[in-house]
PDB file of C-alpha atoms in Angstrom:
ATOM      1  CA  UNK A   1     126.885  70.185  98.078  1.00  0.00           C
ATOM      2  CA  UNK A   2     124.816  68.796 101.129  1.00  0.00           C
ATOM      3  CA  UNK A   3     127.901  68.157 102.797  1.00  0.00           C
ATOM      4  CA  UNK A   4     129.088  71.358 102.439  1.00  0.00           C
ATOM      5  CA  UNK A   5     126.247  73.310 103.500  1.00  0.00           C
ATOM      6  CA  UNK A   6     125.827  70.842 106.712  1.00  0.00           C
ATOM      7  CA  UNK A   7     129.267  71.935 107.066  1.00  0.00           C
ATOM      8  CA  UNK A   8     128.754  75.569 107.108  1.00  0.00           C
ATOM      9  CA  UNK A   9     125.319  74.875 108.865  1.00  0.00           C
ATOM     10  CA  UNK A  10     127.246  73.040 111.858  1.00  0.00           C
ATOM     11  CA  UNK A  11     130.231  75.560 112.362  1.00  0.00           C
ATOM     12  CA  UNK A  12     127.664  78.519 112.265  1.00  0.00           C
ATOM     13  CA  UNK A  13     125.326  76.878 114.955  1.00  0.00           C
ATOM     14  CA  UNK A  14     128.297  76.103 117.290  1.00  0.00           C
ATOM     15  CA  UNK A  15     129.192  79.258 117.008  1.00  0.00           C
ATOM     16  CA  UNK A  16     126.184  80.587 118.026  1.00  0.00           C
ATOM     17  CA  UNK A  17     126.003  77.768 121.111  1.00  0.00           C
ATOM     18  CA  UNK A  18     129.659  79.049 122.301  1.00  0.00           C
ATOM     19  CA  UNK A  19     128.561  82.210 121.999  1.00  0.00           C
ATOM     20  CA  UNK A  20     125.629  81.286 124.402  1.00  0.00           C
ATOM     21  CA  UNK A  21     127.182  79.263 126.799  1.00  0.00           C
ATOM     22  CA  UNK A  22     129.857  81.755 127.501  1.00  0.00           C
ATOM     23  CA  UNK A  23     126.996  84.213 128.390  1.00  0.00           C
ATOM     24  CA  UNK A  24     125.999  81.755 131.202  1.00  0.00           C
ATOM     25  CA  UNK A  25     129.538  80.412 131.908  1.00  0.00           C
ATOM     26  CA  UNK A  26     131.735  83.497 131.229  1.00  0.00           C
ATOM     27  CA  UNK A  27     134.620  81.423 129.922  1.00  0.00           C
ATOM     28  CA  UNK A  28     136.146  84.018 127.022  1.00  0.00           C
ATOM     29  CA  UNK A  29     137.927  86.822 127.842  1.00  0.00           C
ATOM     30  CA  UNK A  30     136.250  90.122 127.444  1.00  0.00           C
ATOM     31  CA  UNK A  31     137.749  91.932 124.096  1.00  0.00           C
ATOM     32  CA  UNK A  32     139.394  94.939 125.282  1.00  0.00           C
ATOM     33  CA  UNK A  33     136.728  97.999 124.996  1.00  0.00           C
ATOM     34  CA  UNK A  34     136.523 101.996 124.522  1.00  0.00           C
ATOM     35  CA  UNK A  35     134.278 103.943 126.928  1.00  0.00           C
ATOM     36  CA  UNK A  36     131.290 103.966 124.474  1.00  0.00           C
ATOM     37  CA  UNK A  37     131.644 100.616 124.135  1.00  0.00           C
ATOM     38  CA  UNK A  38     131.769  99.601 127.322  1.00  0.00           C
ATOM     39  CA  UNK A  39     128.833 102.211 128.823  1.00  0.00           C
ATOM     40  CA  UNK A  40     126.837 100.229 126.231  1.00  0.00           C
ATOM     41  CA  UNK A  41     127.851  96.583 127.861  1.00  0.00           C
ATOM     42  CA  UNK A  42     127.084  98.026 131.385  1.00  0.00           C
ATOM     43  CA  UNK A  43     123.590  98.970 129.988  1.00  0.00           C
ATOM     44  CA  UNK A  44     123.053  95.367 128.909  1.00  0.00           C
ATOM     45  CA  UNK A  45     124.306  94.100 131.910  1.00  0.00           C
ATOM     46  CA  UNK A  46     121.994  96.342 134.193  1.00  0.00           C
ATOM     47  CA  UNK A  47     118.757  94.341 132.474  1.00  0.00           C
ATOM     48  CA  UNK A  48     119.428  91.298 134.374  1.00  0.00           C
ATOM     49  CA  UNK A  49     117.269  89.393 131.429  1.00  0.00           C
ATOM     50  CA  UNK A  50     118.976  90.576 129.053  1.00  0.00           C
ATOM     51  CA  UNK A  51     121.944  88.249 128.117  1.00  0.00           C
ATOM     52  CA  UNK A  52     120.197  84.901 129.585  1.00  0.00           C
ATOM     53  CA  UNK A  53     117.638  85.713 127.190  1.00  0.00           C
ATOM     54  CA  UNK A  54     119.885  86.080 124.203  1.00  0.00           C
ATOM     55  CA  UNK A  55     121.995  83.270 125.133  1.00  0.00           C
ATOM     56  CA  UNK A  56     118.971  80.983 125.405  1.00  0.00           C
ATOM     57  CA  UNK A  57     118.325  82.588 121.846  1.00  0.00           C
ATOM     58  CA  UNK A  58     121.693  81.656 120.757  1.00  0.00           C
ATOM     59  CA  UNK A  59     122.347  78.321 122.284  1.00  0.00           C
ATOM     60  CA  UNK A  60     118.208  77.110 120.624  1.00  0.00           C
ATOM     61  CA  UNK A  61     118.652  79.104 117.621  1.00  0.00           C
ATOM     62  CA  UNK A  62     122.591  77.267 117.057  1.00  0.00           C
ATOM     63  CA  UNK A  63     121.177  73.776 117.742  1.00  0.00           C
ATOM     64  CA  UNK A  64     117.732  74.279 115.470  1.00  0.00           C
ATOM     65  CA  UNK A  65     120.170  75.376 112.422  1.00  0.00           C
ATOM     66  CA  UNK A  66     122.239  72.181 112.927  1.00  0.00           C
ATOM     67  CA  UNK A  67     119.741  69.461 112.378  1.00  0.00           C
ATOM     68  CA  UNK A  68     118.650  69.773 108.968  1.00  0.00           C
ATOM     69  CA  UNK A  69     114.940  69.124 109.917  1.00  0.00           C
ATOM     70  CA  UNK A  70     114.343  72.101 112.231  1.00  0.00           C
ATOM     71  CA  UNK A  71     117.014  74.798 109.906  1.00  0.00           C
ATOM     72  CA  UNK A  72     114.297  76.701 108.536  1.00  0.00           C
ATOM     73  CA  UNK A  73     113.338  77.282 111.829  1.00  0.00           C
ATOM     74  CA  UNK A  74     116.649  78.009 113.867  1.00  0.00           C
ATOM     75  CA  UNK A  75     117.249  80.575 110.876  1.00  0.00           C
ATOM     76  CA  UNK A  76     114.511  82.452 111.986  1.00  0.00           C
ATOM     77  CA  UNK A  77     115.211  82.425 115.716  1.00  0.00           C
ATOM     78  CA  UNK A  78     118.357  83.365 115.462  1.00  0.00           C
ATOM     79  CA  UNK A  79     117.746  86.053 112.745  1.00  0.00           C
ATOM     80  CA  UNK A  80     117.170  88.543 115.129  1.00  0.00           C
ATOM     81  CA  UNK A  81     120.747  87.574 117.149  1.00  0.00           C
ATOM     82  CA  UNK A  82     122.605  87.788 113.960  1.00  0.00           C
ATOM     83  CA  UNK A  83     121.005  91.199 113.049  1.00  0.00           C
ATOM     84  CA  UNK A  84     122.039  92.429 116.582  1.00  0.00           C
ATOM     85  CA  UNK A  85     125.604  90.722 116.313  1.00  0.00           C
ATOM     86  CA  UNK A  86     125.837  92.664 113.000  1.00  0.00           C
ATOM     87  CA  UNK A  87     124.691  96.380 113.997  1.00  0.00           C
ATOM     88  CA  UNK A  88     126.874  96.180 116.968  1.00  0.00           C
ATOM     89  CA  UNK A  89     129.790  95.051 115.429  1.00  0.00           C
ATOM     90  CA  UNK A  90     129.387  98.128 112.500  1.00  0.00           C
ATOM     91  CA  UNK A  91     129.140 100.343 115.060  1.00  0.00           C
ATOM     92  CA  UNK A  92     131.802  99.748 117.635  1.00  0.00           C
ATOM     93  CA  UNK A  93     133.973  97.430 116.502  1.00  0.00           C
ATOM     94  CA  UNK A  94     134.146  98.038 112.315  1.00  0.00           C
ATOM     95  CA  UNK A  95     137.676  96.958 111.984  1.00  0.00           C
ATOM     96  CA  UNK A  96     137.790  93.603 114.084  1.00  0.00           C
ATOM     97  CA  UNK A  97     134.871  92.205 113.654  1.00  0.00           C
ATOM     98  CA  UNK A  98     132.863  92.957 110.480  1.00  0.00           C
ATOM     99  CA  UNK A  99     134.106  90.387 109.053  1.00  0.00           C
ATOM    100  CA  UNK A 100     132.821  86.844 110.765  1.00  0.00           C
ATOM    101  CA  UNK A 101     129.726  89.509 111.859  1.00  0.00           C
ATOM    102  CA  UNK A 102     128.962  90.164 108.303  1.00  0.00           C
ATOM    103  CA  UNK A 103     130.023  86.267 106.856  1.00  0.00           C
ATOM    104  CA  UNK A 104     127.523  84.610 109.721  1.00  0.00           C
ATOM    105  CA  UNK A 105     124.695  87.389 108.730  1.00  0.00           C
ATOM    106  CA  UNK A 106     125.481  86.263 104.975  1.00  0.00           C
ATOM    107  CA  UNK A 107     124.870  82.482 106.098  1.00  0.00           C
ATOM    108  CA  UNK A 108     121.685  82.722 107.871  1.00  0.00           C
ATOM    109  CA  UNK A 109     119.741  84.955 105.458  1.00  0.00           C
ATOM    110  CA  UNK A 110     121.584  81.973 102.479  1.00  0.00           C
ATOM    111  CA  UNK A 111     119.443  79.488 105.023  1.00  0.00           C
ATOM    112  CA  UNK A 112     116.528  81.963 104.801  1.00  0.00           C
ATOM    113  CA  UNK A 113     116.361  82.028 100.829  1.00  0.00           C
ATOM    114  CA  UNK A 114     117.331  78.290 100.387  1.00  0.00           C
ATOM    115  CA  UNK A 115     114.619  77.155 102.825  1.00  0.00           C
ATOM    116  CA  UNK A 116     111.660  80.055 101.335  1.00  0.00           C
ATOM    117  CA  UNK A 117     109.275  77.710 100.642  1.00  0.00           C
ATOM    118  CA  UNK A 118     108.272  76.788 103.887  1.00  0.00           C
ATOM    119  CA  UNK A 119     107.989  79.928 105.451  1.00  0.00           C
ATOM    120  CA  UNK A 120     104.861  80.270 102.396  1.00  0.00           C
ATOM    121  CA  UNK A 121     102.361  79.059 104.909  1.00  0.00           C
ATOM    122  CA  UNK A 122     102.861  81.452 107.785  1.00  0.00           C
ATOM    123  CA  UNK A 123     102.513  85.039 105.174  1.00  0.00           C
ATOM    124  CA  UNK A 124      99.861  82.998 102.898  1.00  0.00           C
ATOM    125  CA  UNK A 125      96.551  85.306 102.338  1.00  0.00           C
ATOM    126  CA  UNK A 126      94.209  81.460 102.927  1.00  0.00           C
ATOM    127  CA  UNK A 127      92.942  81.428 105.696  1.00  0.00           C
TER     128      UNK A 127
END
């Protein structure tokens, strides 16, 4: 089983570090997009921040998950990315990409439960 799940654990942290890389390096193509969808891109484009930001996010948050020691952690920081990844693919692109979208959320909130006991500390009431 600990194979497995460093397994899953590396393949879902790479993708996450492609994902950020490419946002510095632009080397994927650009999936084809309808106007709403692309009026939305321009917006996130027009925040310069923006997508350095997230693809700092993405590239920390993919290497945390993949060493076991810091998982709990890179679970957490890139919680918020996967939620985003999630929502966005739902609402403008439901039939491609749901599916990896909705597998990846499914994975980090798995890392979340199996690793519950450490968050404990941060939400404890002693203080």
């Amino acid at each position: 089983m600990k194979v497995v799940k460093f397994t899953i654990c590396l393949l879902f942290g790479l993708m996450f570090i492609n994902a950020g890389l490419n946002k510095f390096l632009n080397y994927l193509p650009a999936p084809k997009m309808d106007d709403a969808h692309l009026k939305v891109m321009e917006a996130f484009m027009r925040v310069s921040w923006l997508m350095p930001l997230v693809g700092t996010i993405e590239v920390i948050g993919g290497l945390l998950f993949i060493i076991p020691k810091y998982r709990a952690l890179g679970a957490l920081v890139i919680l918020p990315v996967a939620t985003g990844v999630l929502v966005h693919n739902i609402t403008y692109e439901p039939a491609a990409g749901i599916a990896t979208a909705l597998v990846l959320f499914v994975i980090n909130l798995w890392i979340i439960s199996d690793n519950w006991k450490k968050y404990l500390p941060m939400v404890s009431s002693d203080i």
